[in-house]
Coordinates of C-alpha atoms and ligand atoms in Angstrom, one line a residue:
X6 CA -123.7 113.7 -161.8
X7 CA -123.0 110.6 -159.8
X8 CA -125.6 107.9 -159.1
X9 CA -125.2 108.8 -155.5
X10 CA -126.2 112.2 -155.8
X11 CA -128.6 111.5 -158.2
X12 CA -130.6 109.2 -155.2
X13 CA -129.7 111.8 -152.7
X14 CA -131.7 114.6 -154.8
X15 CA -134.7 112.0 -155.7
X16 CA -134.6 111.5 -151.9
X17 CA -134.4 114.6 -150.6
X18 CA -136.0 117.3 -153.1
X19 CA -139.8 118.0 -154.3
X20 CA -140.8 117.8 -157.8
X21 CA -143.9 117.7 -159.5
X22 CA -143.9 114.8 -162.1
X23 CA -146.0 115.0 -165.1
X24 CA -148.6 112.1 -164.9
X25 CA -148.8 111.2 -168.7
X26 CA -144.8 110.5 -168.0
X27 CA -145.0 108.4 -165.0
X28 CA -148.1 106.4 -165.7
X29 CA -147.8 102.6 -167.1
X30 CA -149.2 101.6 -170.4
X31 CA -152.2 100.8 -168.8
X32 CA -152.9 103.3 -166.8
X33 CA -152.8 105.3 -169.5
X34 CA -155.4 103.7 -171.5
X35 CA -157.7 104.0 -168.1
X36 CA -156.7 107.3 -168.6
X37 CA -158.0 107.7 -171.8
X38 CA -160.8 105.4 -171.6
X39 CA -162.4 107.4 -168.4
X40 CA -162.2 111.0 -170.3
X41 CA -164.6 109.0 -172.5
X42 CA -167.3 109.3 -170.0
X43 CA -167.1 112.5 -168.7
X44 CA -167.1 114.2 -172.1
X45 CA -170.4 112.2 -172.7
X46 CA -171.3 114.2 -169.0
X47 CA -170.4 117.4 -170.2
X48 CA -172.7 117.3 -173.4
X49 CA -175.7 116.0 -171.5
X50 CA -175.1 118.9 -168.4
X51 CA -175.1 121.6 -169.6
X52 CA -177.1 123.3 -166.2
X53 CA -177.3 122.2 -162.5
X54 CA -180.6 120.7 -163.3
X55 CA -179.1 118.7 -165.9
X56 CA -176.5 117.8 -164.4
X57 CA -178.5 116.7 -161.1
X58 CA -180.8 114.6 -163.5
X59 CA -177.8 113.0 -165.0
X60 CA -176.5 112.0 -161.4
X61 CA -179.6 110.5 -160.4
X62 CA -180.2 108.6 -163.5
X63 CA -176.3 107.2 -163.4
X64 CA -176.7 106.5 -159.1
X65 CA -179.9 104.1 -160.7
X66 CA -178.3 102.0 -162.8
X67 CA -175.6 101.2 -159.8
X68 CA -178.7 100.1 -157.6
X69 CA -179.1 103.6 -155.7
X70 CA -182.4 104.5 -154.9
X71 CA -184.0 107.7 -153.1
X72 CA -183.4 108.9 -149.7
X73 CA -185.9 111.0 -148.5
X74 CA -185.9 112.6 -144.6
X75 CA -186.9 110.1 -141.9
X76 CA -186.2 106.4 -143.8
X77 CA -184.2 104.4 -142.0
X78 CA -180.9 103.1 -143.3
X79 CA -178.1 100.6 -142.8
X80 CA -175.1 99.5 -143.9
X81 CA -174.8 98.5 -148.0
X82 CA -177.3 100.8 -148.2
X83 CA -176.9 103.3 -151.7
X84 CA -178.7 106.3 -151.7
X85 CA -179.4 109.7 -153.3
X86 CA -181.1 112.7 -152.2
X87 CA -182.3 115.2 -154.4
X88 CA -182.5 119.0 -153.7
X89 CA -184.6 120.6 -155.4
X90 CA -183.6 119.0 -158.4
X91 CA -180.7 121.4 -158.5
X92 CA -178.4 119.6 -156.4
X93 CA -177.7 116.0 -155.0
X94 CA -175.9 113.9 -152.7
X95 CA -175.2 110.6 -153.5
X96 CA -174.1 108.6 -150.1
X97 CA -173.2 105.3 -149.5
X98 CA -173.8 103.6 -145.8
X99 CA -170.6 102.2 -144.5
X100 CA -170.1 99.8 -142.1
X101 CA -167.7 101.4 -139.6
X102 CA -169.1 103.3 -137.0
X103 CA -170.1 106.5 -138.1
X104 CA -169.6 108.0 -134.4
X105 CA -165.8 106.4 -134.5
X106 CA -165.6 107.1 -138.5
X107 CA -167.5 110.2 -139.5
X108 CA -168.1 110.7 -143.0
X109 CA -165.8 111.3 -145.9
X110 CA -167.5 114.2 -147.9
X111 CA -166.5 115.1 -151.4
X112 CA -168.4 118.7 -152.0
X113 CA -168.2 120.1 -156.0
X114 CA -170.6 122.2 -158.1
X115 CA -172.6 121.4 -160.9
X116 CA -173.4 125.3 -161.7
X117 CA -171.3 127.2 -163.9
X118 CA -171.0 130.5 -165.4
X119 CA -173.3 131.7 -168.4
X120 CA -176.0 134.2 -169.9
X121 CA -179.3 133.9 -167.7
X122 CA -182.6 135.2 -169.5
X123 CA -184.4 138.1 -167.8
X124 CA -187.7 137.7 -166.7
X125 CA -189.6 139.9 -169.2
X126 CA -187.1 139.4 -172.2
X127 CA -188.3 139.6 -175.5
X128 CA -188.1 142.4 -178.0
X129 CA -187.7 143.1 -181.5
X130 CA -185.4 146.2 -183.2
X131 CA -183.4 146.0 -186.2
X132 CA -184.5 142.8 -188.0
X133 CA -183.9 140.5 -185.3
X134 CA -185.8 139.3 -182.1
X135 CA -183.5 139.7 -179.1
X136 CA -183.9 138.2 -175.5
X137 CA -181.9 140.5 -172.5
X138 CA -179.9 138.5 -170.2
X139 CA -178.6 138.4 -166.9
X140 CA -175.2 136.8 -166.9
X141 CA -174.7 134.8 -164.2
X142 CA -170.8 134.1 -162.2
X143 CA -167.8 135.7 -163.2
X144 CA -167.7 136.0 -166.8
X145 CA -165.5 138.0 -169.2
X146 CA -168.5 139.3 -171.0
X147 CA -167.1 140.1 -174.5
X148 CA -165.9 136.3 -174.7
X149 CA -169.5 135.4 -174.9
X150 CA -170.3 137.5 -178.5
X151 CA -170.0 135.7 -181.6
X152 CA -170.5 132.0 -180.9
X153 CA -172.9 129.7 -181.1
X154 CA -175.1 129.5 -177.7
X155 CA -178.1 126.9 -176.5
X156 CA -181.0 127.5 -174.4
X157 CA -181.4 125.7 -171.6
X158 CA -184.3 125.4 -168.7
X159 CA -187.4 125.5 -167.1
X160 CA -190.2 127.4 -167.7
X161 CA -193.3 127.2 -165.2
X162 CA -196.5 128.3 -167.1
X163 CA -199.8 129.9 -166.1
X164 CA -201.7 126.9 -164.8
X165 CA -198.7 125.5 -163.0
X166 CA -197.1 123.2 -165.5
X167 CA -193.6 122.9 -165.7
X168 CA -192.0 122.6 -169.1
X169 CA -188.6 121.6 -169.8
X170 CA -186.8 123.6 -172.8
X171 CA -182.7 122.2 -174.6
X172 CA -182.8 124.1 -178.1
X173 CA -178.8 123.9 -180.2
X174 CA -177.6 121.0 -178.6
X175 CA -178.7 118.6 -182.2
X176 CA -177.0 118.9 -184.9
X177 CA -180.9 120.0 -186.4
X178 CA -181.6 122.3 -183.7
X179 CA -181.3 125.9 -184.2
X180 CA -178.3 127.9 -182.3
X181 CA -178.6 131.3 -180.9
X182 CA -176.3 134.0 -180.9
X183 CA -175.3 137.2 -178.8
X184 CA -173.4 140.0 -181.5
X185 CA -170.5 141.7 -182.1
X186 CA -169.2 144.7 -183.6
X187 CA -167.1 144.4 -186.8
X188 CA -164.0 145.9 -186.7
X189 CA -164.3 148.1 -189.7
X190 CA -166.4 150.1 -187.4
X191 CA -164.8 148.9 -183.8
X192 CA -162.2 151.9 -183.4
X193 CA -163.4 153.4 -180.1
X194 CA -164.9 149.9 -178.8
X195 CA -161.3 148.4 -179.1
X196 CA -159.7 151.1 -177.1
X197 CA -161.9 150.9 -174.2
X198 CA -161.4 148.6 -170.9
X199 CA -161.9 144.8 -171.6
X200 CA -164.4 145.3 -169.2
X201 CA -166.2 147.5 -171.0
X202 CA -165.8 146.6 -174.5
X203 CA -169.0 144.6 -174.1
X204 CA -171.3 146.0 -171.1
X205 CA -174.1 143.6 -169.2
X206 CA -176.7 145.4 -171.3
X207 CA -175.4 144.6 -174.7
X208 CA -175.5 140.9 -174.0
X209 CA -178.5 140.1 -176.1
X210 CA -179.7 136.9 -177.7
X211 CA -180.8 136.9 -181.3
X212 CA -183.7 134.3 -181.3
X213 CA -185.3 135.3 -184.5
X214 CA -186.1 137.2 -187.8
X215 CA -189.0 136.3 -189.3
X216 CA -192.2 138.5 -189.4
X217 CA -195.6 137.0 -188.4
X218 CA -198.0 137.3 -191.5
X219 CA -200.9 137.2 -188.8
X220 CA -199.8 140.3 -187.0
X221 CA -201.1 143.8 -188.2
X222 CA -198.3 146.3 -186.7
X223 CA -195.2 146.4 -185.2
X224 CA -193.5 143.5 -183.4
X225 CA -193.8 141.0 -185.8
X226 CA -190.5 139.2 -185.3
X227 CA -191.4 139.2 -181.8
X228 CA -194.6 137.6 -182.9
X229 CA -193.1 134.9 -184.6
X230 CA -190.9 133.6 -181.8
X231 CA -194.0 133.8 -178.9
X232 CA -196.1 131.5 -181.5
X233 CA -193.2 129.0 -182.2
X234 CA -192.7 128.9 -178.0
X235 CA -196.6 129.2 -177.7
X236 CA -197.1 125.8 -180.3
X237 CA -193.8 123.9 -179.0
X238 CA -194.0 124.4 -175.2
X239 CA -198.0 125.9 -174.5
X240 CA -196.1 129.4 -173.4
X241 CA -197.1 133.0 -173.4
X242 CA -195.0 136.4 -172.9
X243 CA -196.4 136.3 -169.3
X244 CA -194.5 132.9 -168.8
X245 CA -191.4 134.1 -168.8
X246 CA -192.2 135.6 -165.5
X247 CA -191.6 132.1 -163.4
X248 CA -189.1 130.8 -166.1
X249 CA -185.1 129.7 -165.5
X250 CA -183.5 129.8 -168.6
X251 CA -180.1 130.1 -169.8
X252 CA -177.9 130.9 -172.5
X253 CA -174.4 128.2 -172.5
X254 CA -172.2 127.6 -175.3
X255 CA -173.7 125.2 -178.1
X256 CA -170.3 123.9 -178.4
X257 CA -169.0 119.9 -177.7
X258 CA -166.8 118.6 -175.6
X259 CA -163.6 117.8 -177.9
X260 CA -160.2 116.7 -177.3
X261 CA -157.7 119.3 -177.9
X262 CA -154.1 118.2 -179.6
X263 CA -152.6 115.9 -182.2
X264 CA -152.2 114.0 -179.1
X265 CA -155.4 114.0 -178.0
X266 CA -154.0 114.7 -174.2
X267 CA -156.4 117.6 -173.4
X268 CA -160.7 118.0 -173.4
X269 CA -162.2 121.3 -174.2
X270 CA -165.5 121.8 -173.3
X271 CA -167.9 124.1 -171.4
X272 CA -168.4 124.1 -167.7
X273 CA -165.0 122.2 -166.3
X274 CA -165.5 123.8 -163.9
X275 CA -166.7 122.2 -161.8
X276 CA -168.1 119.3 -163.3
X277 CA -164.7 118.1 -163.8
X278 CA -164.7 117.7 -160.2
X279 CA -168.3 116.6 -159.7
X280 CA -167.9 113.8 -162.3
X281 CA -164.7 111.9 -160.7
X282 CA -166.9 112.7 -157.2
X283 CA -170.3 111.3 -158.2
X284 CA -168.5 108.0 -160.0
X285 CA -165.8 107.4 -157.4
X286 CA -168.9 107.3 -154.7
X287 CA -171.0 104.9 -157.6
X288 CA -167.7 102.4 -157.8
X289 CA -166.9 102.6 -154.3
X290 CA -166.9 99.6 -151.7
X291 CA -164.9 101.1 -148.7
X292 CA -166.2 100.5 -144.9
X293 CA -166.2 104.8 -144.7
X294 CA -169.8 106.3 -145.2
X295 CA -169.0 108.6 -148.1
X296 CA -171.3 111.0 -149.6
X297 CA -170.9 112.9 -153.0
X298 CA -172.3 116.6 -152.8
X299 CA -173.0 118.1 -156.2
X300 CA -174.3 121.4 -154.9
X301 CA -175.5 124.3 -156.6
X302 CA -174.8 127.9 -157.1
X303 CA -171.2 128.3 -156.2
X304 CA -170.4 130.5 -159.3
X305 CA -172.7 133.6 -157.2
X306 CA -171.3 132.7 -153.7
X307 CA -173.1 128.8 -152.4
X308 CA -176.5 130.9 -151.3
X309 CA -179.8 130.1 -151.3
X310 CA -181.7 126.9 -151.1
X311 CA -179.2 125.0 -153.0
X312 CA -175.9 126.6 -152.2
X313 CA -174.1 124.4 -150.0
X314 CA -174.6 127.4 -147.0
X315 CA -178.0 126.0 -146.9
X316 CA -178.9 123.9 -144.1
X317 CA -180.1 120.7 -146.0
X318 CA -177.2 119.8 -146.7
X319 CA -176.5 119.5 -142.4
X320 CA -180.2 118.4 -142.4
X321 CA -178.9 115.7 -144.5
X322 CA -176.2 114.2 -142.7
X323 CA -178.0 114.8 -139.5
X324 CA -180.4 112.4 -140.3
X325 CA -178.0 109.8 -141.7
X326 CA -176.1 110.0 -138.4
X327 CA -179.9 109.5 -136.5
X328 CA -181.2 106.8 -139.0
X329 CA -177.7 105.1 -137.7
X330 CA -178.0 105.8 -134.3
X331 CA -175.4 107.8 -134.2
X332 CA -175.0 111.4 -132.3
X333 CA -174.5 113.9 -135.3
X334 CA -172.0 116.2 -133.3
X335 CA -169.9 113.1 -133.2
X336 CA -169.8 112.3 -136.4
X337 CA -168.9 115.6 -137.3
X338 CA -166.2 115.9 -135.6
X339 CA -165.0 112.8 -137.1
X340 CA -165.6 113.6 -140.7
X341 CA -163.5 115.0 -143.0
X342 CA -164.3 116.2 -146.7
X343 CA -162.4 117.4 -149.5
X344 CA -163.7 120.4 -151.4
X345 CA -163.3 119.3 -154.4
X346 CA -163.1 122.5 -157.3
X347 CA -161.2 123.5 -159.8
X348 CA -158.1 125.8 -159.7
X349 CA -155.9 127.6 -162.4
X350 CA -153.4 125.6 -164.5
X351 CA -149.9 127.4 -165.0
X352 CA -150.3 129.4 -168.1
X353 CA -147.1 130.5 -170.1
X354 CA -149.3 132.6 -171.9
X355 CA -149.9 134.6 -169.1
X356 CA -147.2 134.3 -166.7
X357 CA -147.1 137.1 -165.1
X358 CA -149.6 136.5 -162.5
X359 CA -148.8 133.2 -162.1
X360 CA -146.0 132.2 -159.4
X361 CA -144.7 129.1 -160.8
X362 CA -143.3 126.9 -158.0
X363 CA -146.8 127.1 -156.6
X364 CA -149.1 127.0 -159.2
X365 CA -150.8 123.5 -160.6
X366 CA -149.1 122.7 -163.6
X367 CA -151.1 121.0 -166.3
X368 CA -151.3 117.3 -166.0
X369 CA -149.0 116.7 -163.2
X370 CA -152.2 115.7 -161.5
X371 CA -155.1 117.0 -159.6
X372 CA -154.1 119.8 -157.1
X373 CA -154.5 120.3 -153.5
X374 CA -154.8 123.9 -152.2
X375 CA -154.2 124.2 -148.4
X376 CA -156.1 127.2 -148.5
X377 CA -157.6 129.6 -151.5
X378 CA -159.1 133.3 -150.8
X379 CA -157.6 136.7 -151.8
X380 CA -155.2 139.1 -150.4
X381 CA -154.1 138.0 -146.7
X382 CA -155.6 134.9 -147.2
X383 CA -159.0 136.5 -146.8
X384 CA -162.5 134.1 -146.7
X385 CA -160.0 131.0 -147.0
X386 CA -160.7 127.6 -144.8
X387 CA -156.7 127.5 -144.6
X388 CA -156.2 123.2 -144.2
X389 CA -154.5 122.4 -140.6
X390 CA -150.9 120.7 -141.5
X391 CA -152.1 117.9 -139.7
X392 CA -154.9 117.4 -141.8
X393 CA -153.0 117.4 -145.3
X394 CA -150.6 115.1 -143.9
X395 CA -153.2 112.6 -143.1
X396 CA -154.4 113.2 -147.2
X397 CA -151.1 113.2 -148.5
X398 CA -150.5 109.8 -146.5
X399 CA -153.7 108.5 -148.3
X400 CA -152.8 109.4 -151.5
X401 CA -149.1 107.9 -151.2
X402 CA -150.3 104.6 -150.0
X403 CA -152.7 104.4 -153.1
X404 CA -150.1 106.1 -155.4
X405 CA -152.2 109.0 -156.4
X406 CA -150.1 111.6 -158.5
X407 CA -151.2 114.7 -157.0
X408 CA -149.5 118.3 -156.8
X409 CA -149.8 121.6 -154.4
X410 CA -151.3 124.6 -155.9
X411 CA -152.2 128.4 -155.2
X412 CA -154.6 130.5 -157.8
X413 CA -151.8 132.7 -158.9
X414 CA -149.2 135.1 -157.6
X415 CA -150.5 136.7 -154.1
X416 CA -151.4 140.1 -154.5
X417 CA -152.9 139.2 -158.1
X418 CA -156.4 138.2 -157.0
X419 CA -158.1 135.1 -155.9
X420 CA -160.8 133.4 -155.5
X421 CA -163.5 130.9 -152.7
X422 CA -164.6 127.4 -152.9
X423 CA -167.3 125.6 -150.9
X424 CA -164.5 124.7 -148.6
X425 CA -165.4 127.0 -145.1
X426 CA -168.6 126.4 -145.3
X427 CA -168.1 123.0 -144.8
X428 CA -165.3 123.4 -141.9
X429 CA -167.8 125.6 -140.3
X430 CA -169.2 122.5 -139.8
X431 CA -166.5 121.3 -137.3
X432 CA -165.4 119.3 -140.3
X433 CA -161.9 119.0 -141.4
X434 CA -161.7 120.3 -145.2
X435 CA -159.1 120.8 -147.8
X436 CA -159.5 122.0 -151.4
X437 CA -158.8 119.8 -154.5
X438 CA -159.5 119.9 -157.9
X439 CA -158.4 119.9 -162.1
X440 CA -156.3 122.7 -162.8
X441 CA -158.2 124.5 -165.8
X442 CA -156.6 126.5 -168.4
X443 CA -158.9 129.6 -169.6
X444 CA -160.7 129.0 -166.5
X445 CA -164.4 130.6 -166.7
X446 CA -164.3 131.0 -170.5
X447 CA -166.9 129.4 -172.6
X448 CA -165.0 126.9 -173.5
X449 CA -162.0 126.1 -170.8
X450 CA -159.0 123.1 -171.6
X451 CA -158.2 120.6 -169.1
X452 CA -156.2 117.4 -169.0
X453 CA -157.2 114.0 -169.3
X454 CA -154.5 113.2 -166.7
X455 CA -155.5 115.6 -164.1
X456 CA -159.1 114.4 -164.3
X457 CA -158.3 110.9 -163.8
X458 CA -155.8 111.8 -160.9
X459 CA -158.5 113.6 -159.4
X460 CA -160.7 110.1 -159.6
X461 CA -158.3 108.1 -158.5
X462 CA -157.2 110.4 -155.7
X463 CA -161.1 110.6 -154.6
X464 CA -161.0 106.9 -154.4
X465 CA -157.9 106.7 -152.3
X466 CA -159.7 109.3 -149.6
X467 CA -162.3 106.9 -149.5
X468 CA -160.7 104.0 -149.1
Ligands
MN516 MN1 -165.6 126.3 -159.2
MN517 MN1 -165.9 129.1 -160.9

């Protein structure tokens, strides 16, 4: 090939470029250096709440302090608002005219999919005390049998009290434990639908298997566990009635590789996302008033009082824009946001659904989806061209490494992000997150590279 060509081809043709390959020595160690913290993230939240808490408690230490309706505000000003406790913005008060500027959103979740305890749970058969579950998202069921899970949650008792409950995180702690069936004994369970090899029922939690010496019949197992809950946390059987607790893999957040390139963990998605959001709003100095929204229940559709469909969130900027003076439909129609969530990673494992020129490759950097949804296009906020070139603009000036992405091939599902809801808004969105291999499993692989992109591309909206 002649050098001539050669430019003409770099000139003229699109390829994605690994980031691990292109990046400088020392980017690569920032690379490395800022996976660090957001596997220190992923072990301490585990759960919206948690994650919400963790938020709060890092927006602190940078000098933020709460927002509550009706204060006033001004420039400099670093705030967060808490929802709930189950979701949080954390803003920043530019100095540009918000009515001229808008405000440059970055919307992820901090929910993500797991084994939810029923209300009236606990049981003995067998030998073992069992607690039935809920599962909660989009979950292959039988990939959460045989591993070790944690309890997580709240638990509002009789006389109002709240009490806070993290069992199998410490190395000391206890784990729980949902069962299998051995294969010896597995024949017609094996040649059933995946969907069916383990059924929503079946998904029990083994929390015990001691009798009580105190009790006189039946149920002493049972009896065991309600006196270790009643001494620890002051609960009854009746208590579980106003609790929220949930079963999510016990497991660490680990690199994965000789090379170390990779994290495994629980809940990428989408705290992959949420992470680069909250700390590229905590470093940032830009003249934009930017606003990281780590919203809740996305996994089950963004409903309810802390889905981002609820009107808070609007409530929230509303009063921004009239604590600045500023008339709300204005700033609006000035804002933009990026919907920041994860999407699948090309897997060669599985490459039959994927269609490869349009998928996100793993660590060529953090992808941009002009639209997501299923079949036709269906429940998508498809991103104007105009708006993507104003992004892709942004990120070339700061030298973001960034690729374009689809879920997989198109008639072989899909999938919906926060994204129209906040168009809905009269606010111009596009999708962009981590591609994530195993993608809803318990414990799903990303890259170091992707998540740092992701960062760094945040930053270069922003700026
Ligand atoms: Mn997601
Ligand atoms: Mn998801």
């Amino acid at each position: 090939m002649s050098e001539n060509k050669k430019t003409l081809q770099e000139q003229l043709s699109y390829q994605k470029k690994n980031y691990y390959e292109t990046a400088s020595a020392e980017e690569r160690e920032a690379i490395f250096a800022y996976a660090e913290g957001y596997k220190a993230f992923l072990d301490a939240a585990k759960t919206e709440r948690e994650a919400c808490d963790f938020a709060v408690n890092a927006a602190r230490e940078k000098g933020f302090t709460e927002y509550k309706f009706g204060d006033p505000l001004k420039p400099g000003d670093k705030k967060y608002f808490i929802n709930r406790g189950k979701s949080v913005v954390v803003f920043r008060v530019g100095a540009k005219d918000p009515e001229e500027d808008g405000f440059r959103l970055i919307a992820s979740h901090i929910d993500a999919p797991r084994v939810d305890i029923k209300q009236n749970p606990l049981y003995e058969e067998g030998g073992m005390a069992f607690l039935k579950t809920h599962y909660y998202g989009g979950i292959k069921k039988y990939q959460w049998t045989a591993i070790p899970l944690a309890l997580h949650g709240v638990v509002v008792l009789k006389d109002g009290t709240k009490v806070e409950l993290r069992v199998g995180e410490e190395e000391t702690d206890p784990v729980f434990y949902i069962n299998d069936l051995l294969p010896h004994l597995g024949a017609e369970q094996m040649g059933g639908k995946a969907a069916k090899i383990i059924e929503g029922e079946q998904l029990n939690v083994v929390v015990g298997g001691l009798p009580c010496g105190d009790a006189e019949t039946g149920d002493k197992i049972k009896l065991t566990v309600l006196s270790l809950l009643h001494e620890k946390y002051g609960m009854c059987e009746e208590d579980f009635l106003s609790a929220e607790l949930s079963a999510v893999p016990a497991f660490r957040a680990r690199d994965v590789g000789f090379d170390k390139a990779l994290i495994g963990a629980y809940g990428h998605d989408d705290r992959v996302c949420a992470y680069p959001a909250l700390t590229a709003v905590l470093d940032n100095d830009s003249a934009h008033t930017v606003l990281a929204m780590l919203v809740d229940k996305e996994e089950i559709g963004s409903e309810g009082t802390t889905g981002i469909q609820c009107k808070v969130y609007e409530d929230l900027m509303e009063e921004i824009s009239l604590a600045l003076g500023a008339n709300f439909r204005k700033v609006r129609a000035r804002s933009k946001c990026l919907s920041s969530d994860v999407t699948a990673a090309y897997d060669p494992n599985f490459a039959g659904v994927y269609e490869k020129m349009n998928s996100a490759i793993l660590s060529c950097g953090t992808a941009l989806c002009k639209f997501t949804g299923a079949r036709g296009k269906s429940g998508s906020n498809d991103a104007s061209a105009e708006f993507v070139g104003e992004i892709r603009l942004a990120f070339a000036k700061e030298g973001v490494v960034w690729q374009t992405a689809e879920l997989g091939k198109v008639d072989a599902g899909g999938g919906g992000t926060v994204a129209k809801f906040v168009a809905n808004l009269n606010i111009d969105t596009v999708d962009l997150g981590v591609p994530v291999i195993s993608m809803h499993a318990p414990w799903e692989v990303v890259s170091k590279a992707d998540l740092y992109s992701n960062y760094r591309a945040f930053l270069a909206f922003m700026k």
